[in-house]
């Protein structure tokens, strides 16, 4: 599989985010800039909003936002069933073109300091939000994977030659809408088997915890994981990443590419920094539309 | 911002010491994209710019590749860069920075005033980015004095054509390619240019030469043509092979290799001749580019080329050394 299709209006890409909204997401996950304790749900919502804003930014040109991507967010745990969690005018929608995502954000103005030719200058900029923190019920992750599958089957039917869809699942615990681990694994593997002419769907799982345990990010071998059945299950549920992703990850994490023959799209015990890096890397193909885009990629995330 | 009127026809500057002819064209990428704004289909605009300014004893030529993926209004920024270049060469990083200081903030302020909302946010955060490759030629009693500068990955090739056809690469930018892969270097009105991105050189040309300024896809293709031909002639361990290997690695890293499925197999001088013909009109250059894009030889990108041929009519000049370099990075 090539994983090399250039993204264009005719060959658009898709990002589908699955977000755990179960009760346990209310647990503390660090502190914000003012020193206030924040929850897992808040960190995930903030990080995901920033990721969507960056996707919109990358698709923005002089003339407006170009529809290079369709984007969806499935929440699971607000109720006992998984569902798309767009709000306001996007409520009820599934995968949404990025230009509509841009137009339908909740926007606030904020003052930031930018450096212009070495001098700090205060500017007013827009900050967008699409998703709010939620931590309510149980963890119907299997339902989310199945909803992702039916949604992406339709998307692939309409976009058979596109770069395959990328699904990023952010969770803090085990699904409780399955009778066995095998059932959850089977759902994940069905999702991964979906494919376009350019490759299989990429499922990236991010388990967040924020405890003392060290995060394991993009392992290439299950022996790198803690001796934890759930870690190994998530490993099995996660896609092997493309060579391009592997090269980028090795560069970012300063790993030896030649000594890293494969890599799984997962993080375990991720803290906030690992979550941000995983979302950044998982959406990197948003930067590769054309040779010019590669310059932005090489310049790194802003 | 309007695309500058292409100086596509052959033009000449003449002094007792040197004659030059200049051709240039810029066209949008062959696999261009279109999109819908308020129900109307709009084609993406070319973000490359070039500029040629000739006086009786001097020539200024420049290309700039607006990097639309970084920031906004990069075509307009590229236009500003090439059209504001001074008559005298920018020989140092300090000179480049001082020159930019004269218009950077105005450019940023004017663009910011014309935008609102999300676009304004992106502009003030990211600015506008472009490469710049420029050369200044000035005739002297001893030949022709060349100063060039490069910031970013828009190539410059200086070729010996003593025997008529350009057949030996005397100087080129960028090199090594791997530096560009790690850090692309773009001029931004928001930023002070850095030493890491600045390349320049000063040369005395004393024999017939051909200078090519280009934006990256087409310029790197021409460099590949040159090295592919010489690799065929010199074997697998040559510096030419090293270049080709480095080029392939860079394309892989950029994701641009998807476009490039072939390696140039013809003669370099024939390809330059074909390019000269193509540069006669914008349409013929677009056809030339599309042909090579469809063969998988050139990446899908906006393309700009300026070719400058420098001649020295006095026969006695041919007895002098080919090239003396005063400074080169």
PDB file of N, CA and C in Angstrom, chain A residues 4-10 53 56-58 60-66 68 102 105 107 112 114-118 123-128 130 244 248 251 288 290-299 302, chain B residues 29 33-37 41 44-45 47 67-70 72-74 97 100-101 104-105 117-122 124-126 153 181-182 184 186 189-193 216 252-255 258-259 299-301:
ATOM      1  N   UNK A   4       0.392   7.356  -0.431  1.00  0.00           N
ATOM      2  CA  UNK A   4       1.116   8.443  -1.083  1.00  0.00           C
ATOM      3  C   UNK A   4       0.205   9.349  -1.903  1.00  0.00           C
ATOM      4  N   UNK A   5      -1.096   9.154  -1.822  1.00  0.00           N
ATOM      5  CA  UNK A   5      -1.987   9.971  -2.635  1.00  0.00           C
ATOM      6  C   UNK A   5      -1.919  11.431  -2.190  1.00  0.00           C
ATOM      7  N   UNK A   6      -1.646  12.291  -3.142  1.00  0.00           N
ATOM      8  CA  UNK A   6      -1.634  13.716  -2.835  1.00  0.00           C
ATOM      9  C   UNK A   6      -3.060  14.160  -2.517  1.00  0.00           C
ATOM     10  N   UNK A   7      -3.187  14.990  -1.502  1.00  0.00           N
ATOM     11  CA  UNK A   7      -4.508  15.495  -1.117  1.00  0.00           C
ATOM     12  C   UNK A   7      -4.876  16.654  -2.036  1.00  0.00           C
ATOM     13  N   UNK A   8      -6.069  16.595  -2.588  1.00  0.00           N
ATOM     14  CA  UNK A   8      -6.550  17.706  -3.404  1.00  0.00           C
ATOM     15  C   UNK A   8      -8.063  17.774  -3.218  1.00  0.00           C
ATOM     16  N   UNK A   9      -8.652  18.746  -3.862  1.00  0.00           N
ATOM     17  CA  UNK A   9     -10.102  18.866  -3.726  1.00  0.00           C
ATOM     18  C   UNK A   9     -10.786  17.606  -4.245  1.00  0.00           C
ATOM     19  N   UNK A  10     -10.269  17.038  -5.328  1.00  0.00           N
ATOM     20  CA  UNK A  10     -10.875  15.828  -5.904  1.00  0.00           C
ATOM     21  C   UNK A  10     -10.510  14.585  -5.105  1.00  0.00           C
ATOM     22  N   UNK A  53      -8.391  23.491  14.682  1.00  0.00           N
ATOM     23  CA  UNK A  53      -8.007  24.841  14.249  1.00  0.00           C
ATOM     24  C   UNK A  53      -6.787  24.776  13.327  1.00  0.00           C
ATOM     25  N   UNK A  56      -7.858  23.530   9.911  1.00  0.00           N
ATOM     26  CA  UNK A  56      -8.496  24.630   9.170  1.00  0.00           C
ATOM     27  C   UNK A  56      -7.425  25.575   8.634  1.00  0.00           C
ATOM     28  N   UNK A  57      -6.473  25.895   9.500  1.00  0.00           N
ATOM     29  CA  UNK A  57      -5.387  26.797   9.136  1.00  0.00           C
ATOM     30  C   UNK A  57      -4.599  26.283   7.942  1.00  0.00           C
ATOM     31  N   UNK A  58      -4.298  24.986   7.953  1.00  0.00           N
ATOM     32  CA  UNK A  58      -3.501  24.396   6.888  1.00  0.00           C
ATOM     33  C   UNK A  58      -4.260  24.391   5.573  1.00  0.00           C
ATOM     34  N   UNK A  60      -6.325  26.784   4.722  1.00  0.00           N
ATOM     35  CA  UNK A  60      -6.678  28.162   4.373  1.00  0.00           C
ATOM     36  C   UNK A  60      -5.670  28.745   3.395  1.00  0.00           C
ATOM     37  N   UNK A  61      -6.209  29.350   2.346  1.00  0.00           N
ATOM     38  CA  UNK A  61      -5.379  30.040   1.366  1.00  0.00           C
ATOM     39  C   UNK A  61      -5.910  31.462   1.226  1.00  0.00           C
ATOM     40  N   UNK A  62      -5.288  32.215   0.334  1.00  0.00           N
ATOM     41  CA  UNK A  62      -5.696  33.608   0.174  1.00  0.00           C
ATOM     42  C   UNK A  62      -7.192  33.717  -0.095  1.00  0.00           C
ATOM     43  N   UNK A  63      -7.723  32.752  -0.835  1.00  0.00           N
ATOM     44  CA  UNK A  63      -9.117  32.864  -1.285  1.00  0.00           C
ATOM     45  C   UNK A  63     -10.104  32.303  -0.281  1.00  0.00           C
ATOM     46  N   UNK A  64      -9.659  31.575   0.713  1.00  0.00           N
ATOM     47  CA  UNK A  64     -10.570  30.977   1.688  1.00  0.00           C
ATOM     48  C   UNK A  64     -10.101  29.588   2.073  1.00  0.00           C
ATOM     49  N   UNK A  65     -10.963  28.844   2.755  1.00  0.00           N
ATOM     50  CA  UNK A  65     -10.589  27.506   3.214  1.00  0.00           C
ATOM     51  C   UNK A  65     -10.957  26.501   2.130  1.00  0.00           C
ATOM     52  N   UNK A  66      -9.983  25.740   1.691  1.00  0.00           N
ATOM     53  CA  UNK A  66     -10.219  24.766   0.621  1.00  0.00           C
ATOM     54  C   UNK A  66     -10.606  23.417   1.226  1.00  0.00           C
ATOM     55  N   UNK A  68     -10.037  20.300   1.495  1.00  0.00           N
ATOM     56  CA  UNK A  68      -9.096  19.197   1.332  1.00  0.00           C
ATOM     57  C   UNK A  68      -9.441  18.017   2.241  1.00  0.00           C
ATOM     58  N   UNK A 102     -14.847  25.139   9.498  1.00  0.00           N
ATOM     59  CA  UNK A 102     -14.310  26.479   9.783  1.00  0.00           C
ATOM     60  C   UNK A 102     -15.420  27.497  10.019  1.00  0.00           C
ATOM     61  N   UNK A 105     -17.660  27.321  13.842  1.00  0.00           N
ATOM     62  CA  UNK A 105     -16.981  27.225  15.143  1.00  0.00           C
ATOM     63  C   UNK A 105     -17.582  28.237  16.101  1.00  0.00           C
ATOM     64  N   UNK A 107     -16.512  31.037  18.256  1.00  0.00           N
ATOM     65  CA  UNK A 107     -15.275  31.812  18.137  1.00  0.00           C
ATOM     66  C   UNK A 107     -15.178  32.856  19.241  1.00  0.00           C
ATOM     67  N   UNK A 112      -2.922  37.959  21.655  1.00  0.00           N
ATOM     68  CA  UNK A 112      -1.695  37.170  21.753  1.00  0.00           C
ATOM     69  C   UNK A 112      -0.510  38.069  21.412  1.00  0.00           C
ATOM     70  N   UNK A 114       2.781  38.347  19.258  1.00  0.00           N
ATOM     71  CA  UNK A 114       3.530  37.752  18.158  1.00  0.00           C
ATOM     72  C   UNK A 114       4.850  38.524  18.015  1.00  0.00           C
ATOM     73  N   UNK A 115       5.832  37.842  17.499  1.00  0.00           N
ATOM     74  CA  UNK A 115       7.140  38.481  17.310  1.00  0.00           C
ATOM     75  C   UNK A 115       7.254  38.899  15.847  1.00  0.00           C
ATOM     76  N   UNK A 116       7.396  40.196  15.628  1.00  0.00           N
ATOM     77  CA  UNK A 116       7.552  40.713  14.271  1.00  0.00           C
ATOM     78  C   UNK A 116       8.937  41.348  14.151  1.00  0.00           C
ATOM     79  N   UNK A 117       9.748  40.737  13.345  1.00  0.00           N
ATOM     80  CA  UNK A 117      11.135  41.169  13.156  1.00  0.00           C
ATOM     81  C   UNK A 117      11.829  41.428  14.501  1.00  0.00           C
ATOM     82  N   UNK A 118      11.646  40.452  15.379  1.00  0.00           N
ATOM     83  CA  UNK A 118      12.352  40.476  16.656  1.00  0.00           C
ATOM     84  C   UNK A 118      11.663  41.265  17.756  1.00  0.00           C
ATOM     85  N   UNK A 123      -1.491  41.307  19.165  1.00  0.00           N
ATOM     86  CA  UNK A 123      -2.477  41.211  18.090  1.00  0.00           C
ATOM     87  C   UNK A 123      -3.722  40.517  18.621  1.00  0.00           C
ATOM     88  N   UNK A 124      -4.863  40.837  18.037  1.00  0.00           N
ATOM     89  CA  UNK A 124      -6.097  40.135  18.389  1.00  0.00           C
ATOM     90  C   UNK A 124      -6.340  39.052  17.351  1.00  0.00           C
ATOM     91  N   UNK A 125      -6.544  37.834  17.829  1.00  0.00           N
ATOM     92  CA  UNK A 125      -6.787  36.707  16.915  1.00  0.00           C
ATOM     93  C   UNK A 125      -8.026  35.935  17.370  1.00  0.00           C
ATOM     94  N   UNK A 126      -8.528  35.125  16.471  1.00  0.00           N
ATOM     95  CA  UNK A 126      -9.701  34.306  16.791  1.00  0.00           C
ATOM     96  C   UNK A 126      -9.253  32.947  17.307  1.00  0.00           C
ATOM     97  N   UNK A 127      -9.925  32.468  18.328  1.00  0.00           N
ATOM     98  CA  UNK A 127      -9.718  31.109  18.824  1.00  0.00           C
ATOM     99  C   UNK A 127     -11.052  30.375  18.655  1.00  0.00           C
ATOM    100  N   UNK A 128     -10.987  29.176  18.107  1.00  0.00           N
ATOM    101  CA  UNK A 128     -12.223  28.459  17.778  1.00  0.00           C
ATOM    102  C   UNK A 128     -12.405  27.243  18.676  1.00  0.00           C
ATOM    103  N   UNK A 130     -14.978  23.689  18.897  1.00  0.00           N
ATOM    104  CA  UNK A 130     -16.033  22.856  18.305  1.00  0.00           C
ATOM    105  C   UNK A 130     -16.572  21.837  19.308  1.00  0.00           C
ATOM    106  N   UNK A 244       6.135   6.844   5.653  1.00  0.00           N
ATOM    107  CA  UNK A 244       6.214   8.299   5.783  1.00  0.00           C
ATOM    108  C   UNK A 244       5.993   8.729   7.233  1.00  0.00           C
ATOM    109  N   UNK A 248       8.716  10.482   9.900  1.00  0.00           N
ATOM    110  CA  UNK A 248       8.420  11.715  10.649  1.00  0.00           C
ATOM    111  C   UNK A 248       8.569  11.470  12.153  1.00  0.00           C
ATOM    112  N   UNK A 251      12.087  11.235  13.283  1.00  0.00           N
ATOM    113  CA  UNK A 251      12.717  12.550  13.319  1.00  0.00           C
ATOM    114  C   UNK A 251      12.289  13.313  14.578  1.00  0.00           C
ATOM    115  N   UNK A 288       0.714  17.768   3.530  1.00  0.00           N
ATOM    116  CA  UNK A 288       1.366  17.295   2.309  1.00  0.00           C
ATOM    117  C   UNK A 288       0.383  17.267   1.142  1.00  0.00           C
ATOM    118  N   UNK A 290       1.198  19.150  -1.666  1.00  0.00           N
ATOM    119  CA  UNK A 290       1.993  19.439  -2.860  1.00  0.00           C
ATOM    120  C   UNK A 290       3.416  19.657  -2.396  1.00  0.00           C
ATOM    121  N   UNK A 291       4.358  19.779  -3.341  1.00  0.00           N
ATOM    122  CA  UNK A 291       5.723  20.041  -2.920  1.00  0.00           C
ATOM    123  C   UNK A 291       5.835  21.259  -2.013  1.00  0.00           C
ATOM    124  N   UNK A 292       5.029  22.266  -2.268  1.00  0.00           N
ATOM    125  CA  UNK A 292       5.081  23.457  -1.424  1.00  0.00           C
ATOM    126  C   UNK A 292       4.699  23.160   0.005  1.00  0.00           C
ATOM    127  N   UNK A 293       3.776  22.202   0.186  1.00  0.00           N
ATOM    128  CA  UNK A 293       3.331  21.879   1.526  1.00  0.00           C
ATOM    129  C   UNK A 293       4.444  21.275   2.349  1.00  0.00           C
ATOM    130  N   UNK A 294       5.321  20.607   1.678  1.00  0.00           N
ATOM    131  CA  UNK A 294       6.394  19.951   2.419  1.00  0.00           C
ATOM    132  C   UNK A 294       7.266  20.969   3.139  1.00  0.00           C
ATOM    133  N   UNK A 295       7.315  22.187   2.592  1.00  0.00           N
ATOM    134  CA  UNK A 295       8.087  23.215   3.271  1.00  0.00           C
ATOM    135  C   UNK A 295       7.462  23.529   4.611  1.00  0.00           C
ATOM    136  N   UNK A 296       6.140  23.591   4.628  1.00  0.00           N
ATOM    137  CA  UNK A 296       5.466  23.853   5.892  1.00  0.00           C
ATOM    138  C   UNK A 296       5.691  22.705   6.857  1.00  0.00           C
ATOM    139  N   UNK A 297       5.680  21.500   6.310  1.00  0.00           N
ATOM    140  CA  UNK A 297       5.892  20.338   7.161  1.00  0.00           C
ATOM    141  C   UNK A 297       7.274  20.371   7.782  1.00  0.00           C
ATOM    142  N   UNK A 298       8.251  20.661   6.924  1.00  0.00           N
ATOM    143  CA  UNK A 298       9.622  20.691   7.427  1.00  0.00           C
ATOM    144  C   UNK A 298       9.798  21.793   8.465  1.00  0.00           C
ATOM    145  N   UNK A 299       9.026  22.871   8.302  1.00  0.00           N
ATOM    146  CA  UNK A 299       9.125  23.970   9.257  1.00  0.00           C
ATOM    147  C   UNK A 299       8.521  23.570  10.606  1.00  0.00           C
ATOM    148  N   UNK A 302       3.163  24.917  14.076  1.00  0.00           N
ATOM    149  CA  UNK A 302       3.273  26.279  14.594  1.00  0.00           C
ATOM    150  C   UNK A 302       2.556  26.403  15.922  1.00  0.00           C
TER     151      UNK A 302
ATOM    152  N   UNK B  29       1.121  25.359 -11.696  1.00  0.00           N
ATOM    153  CA  UNK B  29       1.444  23.932 -11.745  1.00  0.00           C
ATOM    154  C   UNK B  29       0.500  23.175 -12.677  1.00  0.00           C
ATOM    155  N   UNK B  33      -5.248  22.990  -8.920  1.00  0.00           N
ATOM    156  CA  UNK B  33      -6.441  22.698  -8.142  1.00  0.00           C
ATOM    157  C   UNK B  33      -7.416  23.866  -8.257  1.00  0.00           C
ATOM    158  N   UNK B  34      -8.699  23.531  -8.175  1.00  0.00           N
ATOM    159  CA  UNK B  34      -9.705  24.588  -8.152  1.00  0.00           C
ATOM    160  C   UNK B  34     -10.614  24.346  -6.956  1.00  0.00           C
ATOM    161  N   UNK B  35     -11.311  25.371  -6.574  1.00  0.00           N
ATOM    162  CA  UNK B  35     -12.158  25.244  -5.397  1.00  0.00           C
ATOM    163  C   UNK B  35     -13.320  26.216  -5.531  1.00  0.00           C
ATOM    164  N   UNK B  36     -14.262  26.102  -4.627  1.00  0.00           N
ATOM    165  CA  UNK B  36     -15.493  26.867  -4.753  1.00  0.00           C
ATOM    166  C   UNK B  36     -15.554  27.958  -3.685  1.00  0.00           C
ATOM    167  N   UNK B  37     -15.801  29.183  -4.141  1.00  0.00           N
ATOM    168  CA  UNK B  37     -16.014  30.285  -3.198  1.00  0.00           C
ATOM    169  C   UNK B  37     -17.373  30.886  -3.531  1.00  0.00           C
ATOM    170  N   UNK B  41     -16.553  28.565  -9.011  1.00  0.00           N
ATOM    171  CA  UNK B  41     -15.302  27.807  -9.081  1.00  0.00           C
ATOM    172  C   UNK B  41     -14.143  28.750  -9.396  1.00  0.00           C
ATOM    173  N   UNK B  44      -6.775  27.907  -8.455  1.00  0.00           N
ATOM    174  CA  UNK B  44      -5.669  28.362  -7.630  1.00  0.00           C
ATOM    175  C   UNK B  44      -4.710  29.210  -8.477  1.00  0.00           C
ATOM    176  N   UNK B  45      -4.165  30.279  -7.874  1.00  0.00           N
ATOM    177  CA  UNK B  45      -3.288  31.183  -8.629  1.00  0.00           C
ATOM    178  C   UNK B  45      -1.818  30.771  -8.483  1.00  0.00           C
ATOM    179  N   UNK B  47       1.812  31.170  -7.529  1.00  0.00           N
ATOM    180  CA  UNK B  47       2.435  31.938  -6.452  1.00  0.00           C
ATOM    181  C   UNK B  47       3.918  32.196  -6.698  1.00  0.00           C
ATOM    182  N   UNK B  67       5.424  30.561  -0.878  1.00  0.00           N
ATOM    183  CA  UNK B  67       5.130  29.258  -0.264  1.00  0.00           C
ATOM    184  C   UNK B  67       3.743  29.305   0.376  1.00  0.00           C
ATOM    185  N   UNK B  68       2.741  29.056  -0.455  1.00  0.00           N
ATOM    186  CA  UNK B  68       1.352  29.238  -0.027  1.00  0.00           C
ATOM    187  C   UNK B  68       0.940  28.380   1.146  1.00  0.00           C
ATOM    188  N   UNK B  69       1.703  27.330   1.421  1.00  0.00           N
ATOM    189  CA  UNK B  69       1.355  26.484   2.554  1.00  0.00           C
ATOM    190  C   UNK B  69       1.749  27.123   3.878  1.00  0.00           C
ATOM    191  N   UNK B  70       2.586  28.129   3.804  1.00  0.00           N
ATOM    192  CA  UNK B  70       3.041  28.800   5.022  1.00  0.00           C
ATOM    193  C   UNK B  70       2.559  30.238   4.971  1.00  0.00           C
ATOM    194  N   UNK B  72      -0.056  33.516   4.494  1.00  0.00           N
ATOM    195  CA  UNK B  72      -1.013  33.945   3.471  1.00  0.00           C
ATOM    196  C   UNK B  72      -0.363  35.006   2.581  1.00  0.00           C
ATOM    197  N   UNK B  73      -0.976  35.229   1.440  1.00  0.00           N
ATOM    198  CA  UNK B  73      -0.555  36.267   0.492  1.00  0.00           C
ATOM    199  C   UNK B  73       0.911  36.111   0.098  1.00  0.00           C
ATOM    200  N   UNK B  74       1.285  34.855  -0.129  1.00  0.00           N
ATOM    201  CA  UNK B  74       2.687  34.563  -0.430  1.00  0.00           C
ATOM    202  C   UNK B  74       3.045  34.963  -1.864  1.00  0.00           C
ATOM    203  N   UNK B  97      18.877  42.099   5.176  1.00  0.00           N
ATOM    204  CA  UNK B  97      17.975  42.466   6.271  1.00  0.00           C
ATOM    205  C   UNK B  97      17.626  43.952   6.206  1.00  0.00           C
ATOM    206  N   UNK B 100      15.126  44.516   3.451  1.00  0.00           N
ATOM    207  CA  UNK B 100      13.784  44.052   3.820  1.00  0.00           C
ATOM    208  C   UNK B 100      13.129  44.983   4.838  1.00  0.00           C
ATOM    209  N   UNK B 101      13.953  45.533   5.738  1.00  0.00           N
ATOM    210  CA  UNK B 101      13.404  46.408   6.781  1.00  0.00           C
ATOM    211  C   UNK B 101      12.673  47.610   6.179  1.00  0.00           C
ATOM    212  N   UNK B 104       9.057  45.608   4.901  1.00  0.00           N
ATOM    213  CA  UNK B 104       8.404  44.467   5.558  1.00  0.00           C
ATOM    214  C   UNK B 104       7.161  44.856   6.337  1.00  0.00           C
ATOM    215  N   UNK B 105       7.334  45.836   7.231  1.00  0.00           N
ATOM    216  CA  UNK B 105       6.228  46.166   8.125  1.00  0.00           C
ATOM    217  C   UNK B 105       5.065  46.762   7.352  1.00  0.00           C
ATOM    218  N   UNK B 117     -11.113  38.355  10.515  1.00  0.00           N
ATOM    219  CA  UNK B 117     -11.466  37.036  11.022  1.00  0.00           C
ATOM    220  C   UNK B 117     -10.311  36.060  11.008  1.00  0.00           C
ATOM    221  N   UNK B 118     -10.644  34.860  10.555  1.00  0.00           N
ATOM    222  CA  UNK B 118      -9.689  33.758  10.589  1.00  0.00           C
ATOM    223  C   UNK B 118      -8.451  34.040   9.717  1.00  0.00           C
ATOM    224  N   UNK B 119      -8.664  34.682   8.572  1.00  0.00           N
ATOM    225  CA  UNK B 119      -7.528  34.995   7.693  1.00  0.00           C
ATOM    226  C   UNK B 119      -6.564  35.950   8.389  1.00  0.00           C
ATOM    227  N   UNK B 120      -7.131  36.955   9.049  1.00  0.00           N
ATOM    228  CA  UNK B 120      -6.309  37.915   9.777  1.00  0.00           C
ATOM    229  C   UNK B 120      -5.494  37.192  10.848  1.00  0.00           C
ATOM    230  N   UNK B 121      -6.157  36.265  11.536  1.00  0.00           N
ATOM    231  CA  UNK B 121      -5.465  35.515  12.595  1.00  0.00           C
ATOM    232  C   UNK B 121      -4.288  34.741  12.026  1.00  0.00           C
ATOM    233  N   UNK B 122      -4.527  34.091  10.891  1.00  0.00           N
ATOM    234  CA  UNK B 122      -3.448  33.299  10.292  1.00  0.00           C
ATOM    235  C   UNK B 122      -2.305  34.207   9.825  1.00  0.00           C
ATOM    236  N   UNK B 124      -1.360  37.236  10.923  1.00  0.00           N
ATOM    237  CA  UNK B 124      -0.528  37.825  11.981  1.00  0.00           C
ATOM    238  C   UNK B 124       0.281  36.752  12.704  1.00  0.00           C
ATOM    239  N   UNK B 125      -0.214  35.524  12.701  1.00  0.00           N
ATOM    240  CA  UNK B 125       0.558  34.454  13.351  1.00  0.00           C
ATOM    241  C   UNK B 125       1.691  33.956  12.457  1.00  0.00           C
ATOM    242  N   UNK B 126       1.395  33.792  11.164  1.00  0.00           N
ATOM    243  CA  UNK B 126       2.345  33.094  10.288  1.00  0.00           C
ATOM    244  C   UNK B 126       3.056  33.994   9.296  1.00  0.00           C
ATOM    245  N   UNK B 153      14.981  27.343  -1.500  1.00  0.00           N
ATOM    246  CA  UNK B 153      15.350  26.241  -2.390  1.00  0.00           C
ATOM    247  C   UNK B 153      15.116  26.522  -3.871  1.00  0.00           C
ATOM    248  N   UNK B 181      16.250  19.972   3.143  1.00  0.00           N
ATOM    249  CA  UNK B 181      15.289  19.000   3.613  1.00  0.00           C
ATOM    250  C   UNK B 181      14.996  19.236   5.104  1.00  0.00           C
ATOM    251  N   UNK B 182      16.035  19.575   5.853  1.00  0.00           N
ATOM    252  CA  UNK B 182      15.849  19.754   7.283  1.00  0.00           C
ATOM    253  C   UNK B 182      15.304  21.138   7.614  1.00  0.00           C
ATOM    254  N   UNK B 184      13.832  24.467   5.396  1.00  0.00           N
ATOM    255  CA  UNK B 184      13.645  24.980   4.034  1.00  0.00           C
ATOM    256  C   UNK B 184      14.034  26.440   3.835  1.00  0.00           C
ATOM    257  N   UNK B 186      12.732  30.308   4.385  1.00  0.00           N
ATOM    258  CA  UNK B 186      11.857  31.162   3.594  1.00  0.00           C
ATOM    259  C   UNK B 186      11.963  32.579   4.141  1.00  0.00           C
ATOM    260  N   UNK B 189       8.030  38.429   5.948  1.00  0.00           N
ATOM    261  CA  UNK B 189       8.067  39.825   6.401  1.00  0.00           C
ATOM    262  C   UNK B 189       8.063  39.917   7.923  1.00  0.00           C
ATOM    263  N   UNK B 190       7.627  38.851   8.603  1.00  0.00           N
ATOM    264  CA  UNK B 190       7.577  38.849  10.067  1.00  0.00           C
ATOM    265  C   UNK B 190       8.945  38.601  10.698  1.00  0.00           C
ATOM    266  N   UNK B 191       9.812  37.973   9.924  1.00  0.00           N
ATOM    267  CA  UNK B 191      11.043  37.453  10.528  1.00  0.00           C
ATOM    268  C   UNK B 191      12.293  38.159  10.009  1.00  0.00           C
ATOM    269  N   UNK B 192      13.299  38.155  10.852  1.00  0.00           N
ATOM    270  CA  UNK B 192      14.618  38.613  10.422  1.00  0.00           C
ATOM    271  C   UNK B 192      15.290  37.447   9.700  1.00  0.00           C
ATOM    272  N   UNK B 193      15.818  37.665   8.508  1.00  0.00           N
ATOM    273  CA  UNK B 193      16.470  36.542   7.816  1.00  0.00           C
ATOM    274  C   UNK B 193      17.678  36.041   8.607  1.00  0.00           C
ATOM    275  N   UNK B 216      11.696  25.584  -7.452  1.00  0.00           N
ATOM    276  CA  UNK B 216      12.312  24.303  -7.074  1.00  0.00           C
ATOM    277  C   UNK B 216      12.001  23.114  -7.983  1.00  0.00           C
ATOM    278  N   UNK B 252      11.422  11.623  -1.369  1.00  0.00           N
ATOM    279  CA  UNK B 252      10.733  10.673  -0.488  1.00  0.00           C
ATOM    280  C   UNK B 252      10.280  11.370   0.779  1.00  0.00           C
ATOM    281  N   UNK B 253      11.190  12.140   1.340  1.00  0.00           N
ATOM    282  CA  UNK B 253      10.918  12.809   2.602  1.00  0.00           C
ATOM    283  C   UNK B 253       9.783  13.822   2.447  1.00  0.00           C
ATOM    284  N   UNK B 254       9.777  14.506   1.313  1.00  0.00           N
ATOM    285  CA  UNK B 254       8.763  15.531   1.088  1.00  0.00           C
ATOM    286  C   UNK B 254       7.436  14.934   0.653  1.00  0.00           C
ATOM    287  N   UNK B 255       7.447  13.659   0.321  1.00  0.00           N
ATOM    288  CA  UNK B 255       6.222  13.085  -0.212  1.00  0.00           C
ATOM    289  C   UNK B 255       6.060  13.426  -1.681  1.00  0.00           C
ATOM    290  N   UNK B 258       5.941  10.722  -5.124  1.00  0.00           N
ATOM    291  CA  UNK B 258       4.753  10.177  -5.776  1.00  0.00           C
ATOM    292  C   UNK B 258       4.615  10.713  -7.198  1.00  0.00           C
ATOM    293  N   UNK B 259       5.054  11.962  -7.394  1.00  0.00           N
ATOM    294  CA  UNK B 259       4.956  12.565  -8.721  1.00  0.00           C
ATOM    295  C   UNK B 259       6.040  12.055  -9.652  1.00  0.00           C
ATOM    296  N   UNK B 299       7.883  17.371 -10.567  1.00  0.00           N
ATOM    297  CA  UNK B 299       6.828  17.374  -9.549  1.00  0.00           C
ATOM    298  C   UNK B 299       5.765  18.417  -9.892  1.00  0.00           C
ATOM    299  N   UNK B 300       4.581  18.190  -9.358  1.00  0.00           N
ATOM    300  CA  UNK B 300       3.462  19.094  -9.624  1.00  0.00           C
ATOM    301  C   UNK B 300       3.627  20.365  -8.794  1.00  0.00           C
ATOM    302  N   UNK B 301       4.129  21.408  -9.447  1.00  0.00           N
ATOM    303  CA  UNK B 301       4.397  22.650  -8.724  1.00  0.00           C
ATOM    304  C   UNK B 301       4.391  23.803  -9.725  1.00  0.00           C
TER     305      UNK B 301
END
